[in-house]
Amino acid sequence: MPTPPVHEPVRRVLILGGTTEARRLAAALATEPGVRVTTSLAGRVAAPRLPAGDVRIGGFGGPEGLARWLREHAVDALIDATHPFADTISFNAARAAATAHVPLLALRRPGWDAQPGDVWHPVRSLTEAAAVLPALGDRIFLTTGRMGLAHFAHLTDPWFLVRSVDAPEPPHPPRMTTLLDRGPFTLEGERELLHRHRIDVLVTKDSGAAATAPKLAAAREAGVPVVIVRRPPVPDGVPVAAEPDAAVDWVRTLLG
């Protein structure tokens, strides 16, 4: 009689996604033998770019809900590949992984470094960013996303150009024009945008994404100051990978 085939156990990986790196990681893990990958998206973008593998959309109900999901779905590895500023999700992931005894890795693209000619004003929060703006300029290019506009709503004198993927909702600055767009952006396009709108201050978060870095080069060339919000730290004790390939290696080593 022929020997029956031996079926290797399926190992399950959950990615907390929403970034380009998360999609690249999901595509790589989807080709790994014996690995089933699921990406969880928060659902804040109306038409997200869906990754390879299984996809779930929506929150878990805090760290307790995520820990329960990890146990119920027998997850072998959890990777936090959310935006560098999604600190609430990251800390919930750390608590849930510890509760469910699931190994956790943070996938974080490196932050930006100032170049010669940059005029940067580092701040720790959007609140601090709003506080320094009146002394820097009157025409603000705001690229921090639609979710944090309330921090700038009290600024009635400056004019804001707000770029986001989806239309923002109040509260937001009273003098504001919205530009709905999604990266990657080009240096030529960013130069033209700064010139056409007579931008004299750029506000951004240190997301570190190459797709959105041209605005920094355009600001450098034009002598436009940049208010840059520094990213929050990764939770203590969580290992960090800077590239999807390193995260794949971590999964391979972990799952054997």
PDB file of C-alpha atoms in Angstrom:
ATOM      1  CA  MET A   1       0.000   0.000   0.000  1.00  0.00           C
ATOM      2  CA  PRO A   2       1.241   3.511  -0.750  1.00  0.00           C
ATOM      3  CA  THR A   3       2.393   5.562   2.193  1.00  0.00           C
ATOM      4  CA  PRO A   4      -0.186   8.238   3.040  1.00  0.00           C
ATOM      5  CA  PRO A   5       1.078  11.799   2.634  1.00  0.00           C
ATOM      6  CA  VAL A   6       2.297  13.573   5.738  1.00  0.00           C
ATOM      7  CA  HIS A   7       0.558  16.902   6.258  1.00  0.00           C
ATOM      8  CA  GLU A   8       2.618  19.551   7.975  1.00  0.00           C
ATOM      9  CA  PRO A   9       0.704  21.604  10.541  1.00  0.00           C
ATOM     10  CA  VAL A  10      -0.413  25.035   9.384  1.00  0.00           C
ATOM     11  CA  ARG A  11       1.220  27.825  11.344  1.00  0.00           C
ATOM     12  CA  ARG A  12      -0.817  30.993  11.698  1.00  0.00           C
ATOM     13  CA  VAL A  13       0.566  34.515  11.566  1.00  0.00           C
ATOM     14  CA  LEU A  14      -1.464  37.647  12.290  1.00  0.00           C
ATOM     15  CA  ILE A  15      -0.243  40.960  10.883  1.00  0.00           C
ATOM     16  CA  LEU A  16      -1.606  44.220  12.240  1.00  0.00           C
ATOM     17  CA  GLY A  17      -1.374  46.090   8.967  1.00  0.00           C
ATOM     18  CA  GLY A  18      -2.283  49.187   7.025  1.00  0.00           C
ATOM     19  CA  THR A  19       1.200  50.110   5.768  1.00  0.00           C
ATOM     20  CA  THR A  20       3.150  49.389   2.597  1.00  0.00           C
ATOM     21  CA  GLU A  21       5.538  47.256   4.633  1.00  0.00           C
ATOM     22  CA  ALA A  22       2.627  45.212   5.980  1.00  0.00           C
ATOM     23  CA  ARG A  23       1.413  44.470   2.446  1.00  0.00           C
ATOM     24  CA  ARG A  24       4.905  43.444   1.353  1.00  0.00           C
ATOM     25  CA  LEU A  25       5.213  41.200   4.388  1.00  0.00           C
ATOM     26  CA  ALA A  26       1.825  39.563   3.779  1.00  0.00           C
ATOM     27  CA  ALA A  27       2.764  38.889   0.145  1.00  0.00           C
ATOM     28  CA  ALA A  28       6.022  37.233   1.229  1.00  0.00           C
ATOM     29  CA  LEU A  29       4.473  35.138   3.996  1.00  0.00           C
ATOM     30  CA  ALA A  30       1.620  34.016   1.739  1.00  0.00           C
ATOM     31  CA  THR A  31       4.205  32.055  -0.286  1.00  0.00           C
ATOM     32  CA  GLU A  32       5.793  30.416   2.752  1.00  0.00           C
ATOM     33  CA  PRO A  33       4.972  26.672   2.982  1.00  0.00           C
ATOM     34  CA  GLY A  34       2.787  25.791   5.932  1.00  0.00           C
ATOM     35  CA  VAL A  35       2.049  29.419   6.850  1.00  0.00           C
ATOM     36  CA  ARG A  36      -1.413  30.973   6.830  1.00  0.00           C
ATOM     37  CA  VAL A  37      -1.281  34.739   7.104  1.00  0.00           C
ATOM     38  CA  THR A  38      -4.092  37.063   8.135  1.00  0.00           C
ATOM     39  CA  THR A  39      -3.839  40.850   8.001  1.00  0.00           C
ATOM     40  CA  SER A  40      -6.021  42.967  10.259  1.00  0.00           C
ATOM     41  CA  LEU A  41      -6.924  46.466   9.040  1.00  0.00           C
ATOM     42  CA  ALA A  42      -8.390  49.105  11.315  1.00  0.00           C
ATOM     43  CA  GLY A  43     -10.949  50.216   8.722  1.00  0.00           C
ATOM     44  CA  ARG A  44     -10.138  53.948   8.888  1.00  0.00           C
ATOM     45  CA  VAL A  45      -9.531  54.205   5.128  1.00  0.00           C
ATOM     46  CA  ALA A  46     -12.607  53.909   2.925  1.00  0.00           C
ATOM     47  CA  ALA A  47     -10.946  51.892   0.146  1.00  0.00           C
ATOM     48  CA  PRO A  48      -7.796  50.245   1.554  1.00  0.00           C
ATOM     49  CA  ARG A  49      -5.289  48.379  -0.603  1.00  0.00           C
ATOM     50  CA  LEU A  50      -5.902  44.781   0.369  1.00  0.00           C
ATOM     51  CA  PRO A  51      -2.908  42.525   1.041  1.00  0.00           C
ATOM     52  CA  ALA A  52      -2.355  38.891   0.099  1.00  0.00           C
ATOM     53  CA  GLY A  53      -3.803  36.198   2.332  1.00  0.00           C
ATOM     54  CA  ASP A  54      -6.777  36.505   4.640  1.00  0.00           C
ATOM     55  CA  VAL A  55      -8.034  39.945   5.647  1.00  0.00           C
ATOM     56  CA  ARG A  56     -10.138  41.116   8.569  1.00  0.00           C
ATOM     57  CA  ILE A  57     -11.328  44.698   8.986  1.00  0.00           C
ATOM     58  CA  GLY A  58     -12.206  46.390  12.255  1.00  0.00           C
ATOM     59  CA  GLY A  59     -10.969  46.584  15.821  1.00  0.00           C
ATOM     60  CA  PHE A  60     -10.609  43.792  18.344  1.00  0.00           C
ATOM     61  CA  GLY A  61     -12.028  45.561  21.372  1.00  0.00           C
ATOM     62  CA  GLY A  62      -8.798  46.487  23.110  1.00  0.00           C
ATOM     63  CA  PRO A  63      -5.967  44.234  24.277  1.00  0.00           C
ATOM     64  CA  GLU A  64      -8.346  41.765  25.902  1.00  0.00           C
ATOM     65  CA  GLY A  65     -10.257  41.305  22.656  1.00  0.00           C
ATOM     66  CA  LEU A  66      -7.055  40.871  20.678  1.00  0.00           C
ATOM     67  CA  ALA A  67      -5.715  38.324  23.178  1.00  0.00           C
ATOM     68  CA  ARG A  68      -8.963  36.403  22.874  1.00  0.00           C
ATOM     69  CA  TRP A  69      -8.731  36.442  19.060  1.00  0.00           C
ATOM     70  CA  LEU A  70      -5.144  35.183  19.210  1.00  0.00           C
ATOM     71  CA  ARG A  71      -6.163  32.250  21.387  1.00  0.00           C
ATOM     72  CA  GLU A  72      -9.344  31.383  19.484  1.00  0.00           C
ATOM     73  CA  HIS A  73      -7.512  31.332  16.154  1.00  0.00           C
ATOM     74  CA  ALA A  74      -4.433  29.538  17.495  1.00  0.00           C
ATOM     75  CA  VAL A  75      -2.080  32.275  16.264  1.00  0.00           C
ATOM     76  CA  ASP A  76       1.591  31.295  16.404  1.00  0.00           C
ATOM     77  CA  ALA A  77       3.112  34.724  15.721  1.00  0.00           C
ATOM     78  CA  LEU A  78       1.921  38.330  15.853  1.00  0.00           C
ATOM     79  CA  ILE A  79       3.545  41.119  13.838  1.00  0.00           C
ATOM     80  CA  ASP A  80       2.715  44.755  14.522  1.00  0.00           C
ATOM     81  CA  ALA A  81       3.231  46.414  11.127  1.00  0.00           C
ATOM     82  CA  THR A  82       0.986  49.395  11.788  1.00  0.00           C
ATOM     83  CA  HIS A  83       1.900  53.033  11.185  1.00  0.00           C
ATOM     84  CA  PRO A  84       4.756  54.239  13.429  1.00  0.00           C
ATOM     85  CA  PHE A  85       2.311  56.646  15.100  1.00  0.00           C
ATOM     86  CA  ALA A  86      -0.369  54.045  15.865  1.00  0.00           C
ATOM     87  CA  ASP A  87       0.935  53.816  19.421  1.00  0.00           C
ATOM     88  CA  THR A  88      -2.361  52.751  20.998  1.00  0.00           C
ATOM     89  CA  ILE A  89      -2.578  49.713  18.731  1.00  0.00           C
ATOM     90  CA  SER A  90       1.088  48.900  19.369  1.00  0.00           C
ATOM     91  CA  PHE A  91       0.718  48.944  23.146  1.00  0.00           C
ATOM     92  CA  ASN A  92      -2.504  46.916  22.898  1.00  0.00           C
ATOM     93  CA  ALA A  93      -0.605  44.385  20.791  1.00  0.00           C
ATOM     94  CA  ALA A  94       2.156  44.127  23.392  1.00  0.00           C
ATOM     95  CA  ARG A  95      -0.347  43.532  26.191  1.00  0.00           C
ATOM     96  CA  ALA A  96      -2.354  41.027  24.150  1.00  0.00           C
ATOM     97  CA  ALA A  97       0.729  39.074  23.081  1.00  0.00           C
ATOM     98  CA  ALA A  98       1.913  38.824  26.680  1.00  0.00           C
ATOM     99  CA  THR A  99      -1.533  37.692  27.829  1.00  0.00           C
ATOM    100  CA  ALA A 100      -1.932  35.071  25.092  1.00  0.00           C
ATOM    101  CA  HIS A 101       1.751  34.020  25.196  1.00  0.00           C
ATOM    102  CA  VAL A 102       2.216  34.720  21.487  1.00  0.00           C
ATOM    103  CA  PRO A 103       5.597  35.962  20.193  1.00  0.00           C
ATOM    104  CA  LEU A 104       5.418  39.571  18.955  1.00  0.00           C
ATOM    105  CA  LEU A 105       7.569  41.483  16.479  1.00  0.00           C
ATOM    106  CA  ALA A 106       7.281  45.159  15.523  1.00  0.00           C
ATOM    107  CA  LEU A 107       7.954  46.006  11.865  1.00  0.00           C
ATOM    108  CA  ARG A 108       9.031  49.655  11.742  1.00  0.00           C
ATOM    109  CA  ARG A 109      10.543  51.471   8.790  1.00  0.00           C
ATOM    110  CA  PRO A 110      13.480  53.694   9.837  1.00  0.00           C
ATOM    111  CA  GLY A 111      12.704  57.331  10.573  1.00  0.00           C
ATOM    112  CA  TRP A 112      13.964  60.290   8.560  1.00  0.00           C
ATOM    113  CA  ASP A 113      17.291  62.008   9.231  1.00  0.00           C
ATOM    114  CA  ALA A 114      17.846  65.711   8.717  1.00  0.00           C
ATOM    115  CA  GLN A 115      20.004  66.609   5.702  1.00  0.00           C
ATOM    116  CA  PRO A 116      22.237  69.651   5.158  1.00  0.00           C
ATOM    117  CA  GLY A 117      19.984  72.612   4.420  1.00  0.00           C
ATOM    118  CA  ASP A 118      16.985  71.293   6.350  1.00  0.00           C
ATOM    119  CA  VAL A 119      15.309  73.690   8.778  1.00  0.00           C
ATOM    120  CA  TRP A 120      13.564  71.283  11.141  1.00  0.00           C
ATOM    121  CA  HIS A 121      11.617  72.066  14.288  1.00  0.00           C
ATOM    122  CA  PRO A 122      11.193  68.719  16.089  1.00  0.00           C
ATOM    123  CA  VAL A 123       8.199  68.409  18.429  1.00  0.00           C
ATOM    124  CA  ARG A 124       6.791  65.588  20.489  1.00  0.00           C
ATOM    125  CA  SER A 125       3.109  65.850  19.583  1.00  0.00           C
ATOM    126  CA  LEU A 126       0.538  67.487  17.336  1.00  0.00           C
ATOM    127  CA  THR A 127      -0.316  69.791  20.226  1.00  0.00           C
ATOM    128  CA  GLU A 128       3.271  71.054  20.297  1.00  0.00           C
ATOM    129  CA  ALA A 129       3.225  71.372  16.506  1.00  0.00           C
ATOM    130  CA  ALA A 130       0.169  73.642  16.686  1.00  0.00           C
ATOM    131  CA  ALA A 131       1.826  75.738  19.407  1.00  0.00           C
ATOM    132  CA  VAL A 132       4.926  76.587  17.342  1.00  0.00           C
ATOM    133  CA  LEU A 133       3.151  77.304  14.032  1.00  0.00           C
ATOM    134  CA  PRO A 134       2.092  80.947  14.588  1.00  0.00           C
ATOM    135  CA  ALA A 135       5.730  82.006  14.892  1.00  0.00           C
ATOM    136  CA  LEU A 136       6.812  80.215  11.724  1.00  0.00           C
ATOM    137  CA  GLY A 137       4.382  81.130   8.954  1.00  0.00           C
ATOM    138  CA  ASP A 138       0.888  81.794   7.650  1.00  0.00           C
ATOM    139  CA  ARG A 139       0.423  79.226   4.861  1.00  0.00           C
ATOM    140  CA  ILE A 140       0.726  75.727   6.252  1.00  0.00           C
ATOM    141  CA  PHE A 141       1.033  72.455   4.347  1.00  0.00           C
ATOM    142  CA  LEU A 142      -0.340  69.937   6.844  1.00  0.00           C
ATOM    143  CA  THR A 143       0.444  66.276   6.056  1.00  0.00           C
ATOM    144  CA  THR A 144      -0.225  64.633   9.416  1.00  0.00           C
ATOM    145  CA  GLY A 145      -3.451  62.876   8.376  1.00  0.00           C
ATOM    146  CA  ARG A 146      -7.095  63.723   8.825  1.00  0.00           C
ATOM    147  CA  MET A 147      -7.431  62.150  12.287  1.00  0.00           C
ATOM    148  CA  GLY A 148      -5.414  64.837  14.096  1.00  0.00           C
ATOM    149  CA  LEU A 149      -6.880  68.036  12.652  1.00  0.00           C
ATOM    150  CA  ALA A 150      -8.645  68.887  15.908  1.00  0.00           C
ATOM    151  CA  HIS A 151      -5.248  69.864  17.354  1.00  0.00           C
ATOM    152  CA  PHE A 152      -5.117  72.752  14.857  1.00  0.00           C
ATOM    153  CA  ALA A 153      -8.786  73.790  14.919  1.00  0.00           C
ATOM    154  CA  HIS A 154      -8.165  76.740  17.253  1.00  0.00           C
ATOM    155  CA  LEU A 155      -5.735  78.375  14.812  1.00  0.00           C
ATOM    156  CA  THR A 156      -7.981  80.866  13.035  1.00  0.00           C
ATOM    157  CA  ASP A 157      -5.383  83.070  11.317  1.00  0.00           C
ATOM    158  CA  PRO A 158      -3.178  80.681   9.275  1.00  0.00           C
ATOM    159  CA  TRP A 159      -4.380  79.065   6.048  1.00  0.00           C
ATOM    160  CA  PHE A 160      -3.950  75.290   5.838  1.00  0.00           C
ATOM    161  CA  LEU A 161      -3.517  72.970   2.886  1.00  0.00           C
ATOM    162  CA  VAL A 162      -4.448  69.545   4.237  1.00  0.00           C
ATOM    163  CA  ARG A 163      -3.517  66.434   2.274  1.00  0.00           C
ATOM    164  CA  SER A 164      -5.177  63.139   3.182  1.00  0.00           C
ATOM    165  CA  VAL A 165      -6.472  59.957   1.579  1.00  0.00           C
ATOM    166  CA  ASP A 166     -10.068  60.507   2.721  1.00  0.00           C
ATOM    167  CA  ALA A 167     -11.986  63.721   3.359  1.00  0.00           C
ATOM    168  CA  PRO A 168     -11.522  65.057   6.914  1.00  0.00           C
ATOM    169  CA  GLU A 169     -14.380  65.757   9.280  1.00  0.00           C
ATOM    170  CA  PRO A 170     -14.726  68.557  11.859  1.00  0.00           C
ATOM    171  CA  PRO A 171     -13.258  69.844  14.028  1.00  0.00           C
ATOM    172  CA  HIS A 172     -10.571  71.289  11.798  1.00  0.00           C
ATOM    173  CA  PRO A 173      -9.005  74.699  11.071  1.00  0.00           C
ATOM    174  CA  PRO A 174     -11.547  77.201   9.711  1.00  0.00           C
ATOM    175  CA  ARG A 175      -9.289  78.383   6.866  1.00  0.00           C
ATOM    176  CA  MET A 176      -8.492  75.109   5.136  1.00  0.00           C
ATOM    177  CA  THR A 177      -8.305  73.594   1.654  1.00  0.00           C
ATOM    178  CA  THR A 178      -8.331  69.798   1.344  1.00  0.00           C
ATOM    179  CA  LEU A 179      -6.241  67.892  -1.182  1.00  0.00           C
ATOM    180  CA  LEU A 180      -7.338  64.260  -1.477  1.00  0.00           C
ATOM    181  CA  ASP A 181      -4.374  62.236  -2.661  1.00  0.00           C
ATOM    182  CA  ARG A 182      -2.396  59.110  -1.892  1.00  0.00           C
ATOM    183  CA  GLY A 183       1.345  58.581  -2.275  1.00  0.00           C
ATOM    184  CA  PRO A 184       3.844  57.889  -3.613  1.00  0.00           C
ATOM    185  CA  PHE A 185       4.568  61.528  -4.443  1.00  0.00           C
ATOM    186  CA  THR A 186       7.274  62.919  -6.722  1.00  0.00           C
ATOM    187  CA  LEU A 187       9.807  65.641  -6.023  1.00  0.00           C
ATOM    188  CA  GLU A 188       8.626  67.589  -9.070  1.00  0.00           C
ATOM    189  CA  GLY A 189       5.029  67.395  -7.882  1.00  0.00           C
ATOM    190  CA  GLU A 190       5.913  68.507  -4.363  1.00  0.00           C
ATOM    191  CA  ARG A 191       7.957  71.437  -5.680  1.00  0.00           C
ATOM    192  CA  GLU A 192       5.022  72.594  -7.788  1.00  0.00           C
ATOM    193  CA  LEU A 193       2.591  72.221  -4.909  1.00  0.00           C
ATOM    194  CA  LEU A 194       4.706  74.307  -2.515  1.00  0.00           C
ATOM    195  CA  HIS A 195       5.141  76.994  -5.161  1.00  0.00           C
ATOM    196  CA  ARG A 196       1.519  77.110  -6.326  1.00  0.00           C
ATOM    197  CA  HIS A 197       0.106  77.402  -2.800  1.00  0.00           C
ATOM    198  CA  ARG A 198       2.899  79.707  -1.526  1.00  0.00           C
ATOM    199  CA  ILE A 199       3.587  77.353   1.385  1.00  0.00           C
ATOM    200  CA  ASP A 200       5.857  78.774   4.065  1.00  0.00           C
ATOM    201  CA  VAL A 201       5.659  75.951   6.657  1.00  0.00           C
ATOM    202  CA  LEU A 202       5.405  72.164   6.286  1.00  0.00           C
ATOM    203  CA  VAL A 203       4.028  70.040   9.130  1.00  0.00           C
ATOM    204  CA  THR A 204       4.581  66.293   9.030  1.00  0.00           C
ATOM    205  CA  LYS A 205       5.096  63.231  11.172  1.00  0.00           C
ATOM    206  CA  ASP A 206       8.342  61.279  11.126  1.00  0.00           C
ATOM    207  CA  SER A 207       6.706  58.359   9.336  1.00  0.00           C
ATOM    208  CA  GLY A 208       9.929  57.514   7.511  1.00  0.00           C
ATOM    209  CA  ALA A 209       8.148  56.438   4.334  1.00  0.00           C
ATOM    210  CA  ALA A 210      10.063  56.797   1.079  1.00  0.00           C
ATOM    211  CA  ALA A 211       6.768  57.409  -0.727  1.00  0.00           C
ATOM    212  CA  THR A 212       6.213  60.677   1.141  1.00  0.00           C
ATOM    213  CA  ALA A 213       9.827  61.815   1.601  1.00  0.00           C
ATOM    214  CA  PRO A 214       9.945  64.071  -1.514  1.00  0.00           C
ATOM    215  CA  LYS A 215       8.080  66.802   0.385  1.00  0.00           C
ATOM    216  CA  LEU A 216      11.093  67.100   2.694  1.00  0.00           C
ATOM    217  CA  ALA A 217      13.449  67.532  -0.257  1.00  0.00           C
ATOM    218  CA  ALA A 218      11.126  70.122  -1.803  1.00  0.00           C
ATOM    219  CA  ALA A 219      10.964  72.035   1.486  1.00  0.00           C
ATOM    220  CA  ARG A 220      14.767  71.912   1.774  1.00  0.00           C
ATOM    221  CA  GLU A 221      15.198  73.354  -1.710  1.00  0.00           C
ATOM    222  CA  ALA A 222      12.673  76.136  -1.065  1.00  0.00           C
ATOM    223  CA  GLY A 223      14.007  77.000   2.397  1.00  0.00           C
ATOM    224  CA  VAL A 224      10.636  76.105   3.943  1.00  0.00           C
ATOM    225  CA  PRO A 225      10.832  75.205   7.650  1.00  0.00           C
ATOM    226  CA  VAL A 226       9.494  71.796   8.664  1.00  0.00           C
ATOM    227  CA  VAL A 227       7.696  71.071  11.922  1.00  0.00           C
ATOM    228  CA  ILE A 228       8.300  67.355  12.368  1.00  0.00           C
ATOM    229  CA  VAL A 229       6.534  65.266  15.006  1.00  0.00           C
ATOM    230  CA  ARG A 230       8.821  62.622  16.437  1.00  0.00           C
ATOM    231  CA  ARG A 231       7.428  59.096  16.551  1.00  0.00           C
ATOM    232  CA  PRO A 232       6.465  57.354  19.816  1.00  0.00           C
ATOM    233  CA  PRO A 233       8.692  54.503  21.044  1.00  0.00           C
ATOM    234  CA  VAL A 234       8.011  50.827  20.465  1.00  0.00           C
ATOM    235  CA  PRO A 235       6.765  49.138  23.666  1.00  0.00           C
ATOM    236  CA  ASP A 236       9.541  47.908  25.933  1.00  0.00           C
ATOM    237  CA  GLY A 237      10.835  44.436  25.224  1.00  0.00           C
ATOM    238  CA  VAL A 238       9.355  44.126  21.729  1.00  0.00           C
ATOM    239  CA  PRO A 239      11.956  43.222  19.065  1.00  0.00           C
ATOM    240  CA  VAL A 240      11.997  45.423  15.968  1.00  0.00           C
ATOM    241  CA  ALA A 241      12.585  44.634  12.298  1.00  0.00           C
ATOM    242  CA  ALA A 242      13.296  47.493   9.895  1.00  0.00           C
ATOM    243  CA  GLU A 243      12.367  45.635   6.683  1.00  0.00           C
ATOM    244  CA  PRO A 244       9.775  43.008   5.668  1.00  0.00           C
ATOM    245  CA  ASP A 245      12.573  40.584   4.714  1.00  0.00           C
ATOM    246  CA  ALA A 246      13.872  40.698   8.283  1.00  0.00           C
ATOM    247  CA  ALA A 247      10.363  39.994   9.561  1.00  0.00           C
ATOM    248  CA  VAL A 248      10.105  36.977   7.255  1.00  0.00           C
ATOM    249  CA  ASP A 249      13.406  35.682   8.655  1.00  0.00           C
ATOM    250  CA  TRP A 250      12.037  36.139  12.175  1.00  0.00           C
ATOM    251  CA  VAL A 251       8.951  34.077  11.296  1.00  0.00           C
ATOM    252  CA  ARG A 252      11.039  31.342   9.700  1.00  0.00           C
ATOM    253  CA  THR A 253      13.295  31.106  12.739  1.00  0.00           C
ATOM    254  CA  LEU A 254      10.371  31.204  15.148  1.00  0.00           C
ATOM    255  CA  LEU A 255       8.259  28.593  13.360  1.00  0.00           C
ATOM    256  CA  GLY A 256      11.137  26.425  12.254  1.00  0.00           C
TER     257      GLY A 256
END
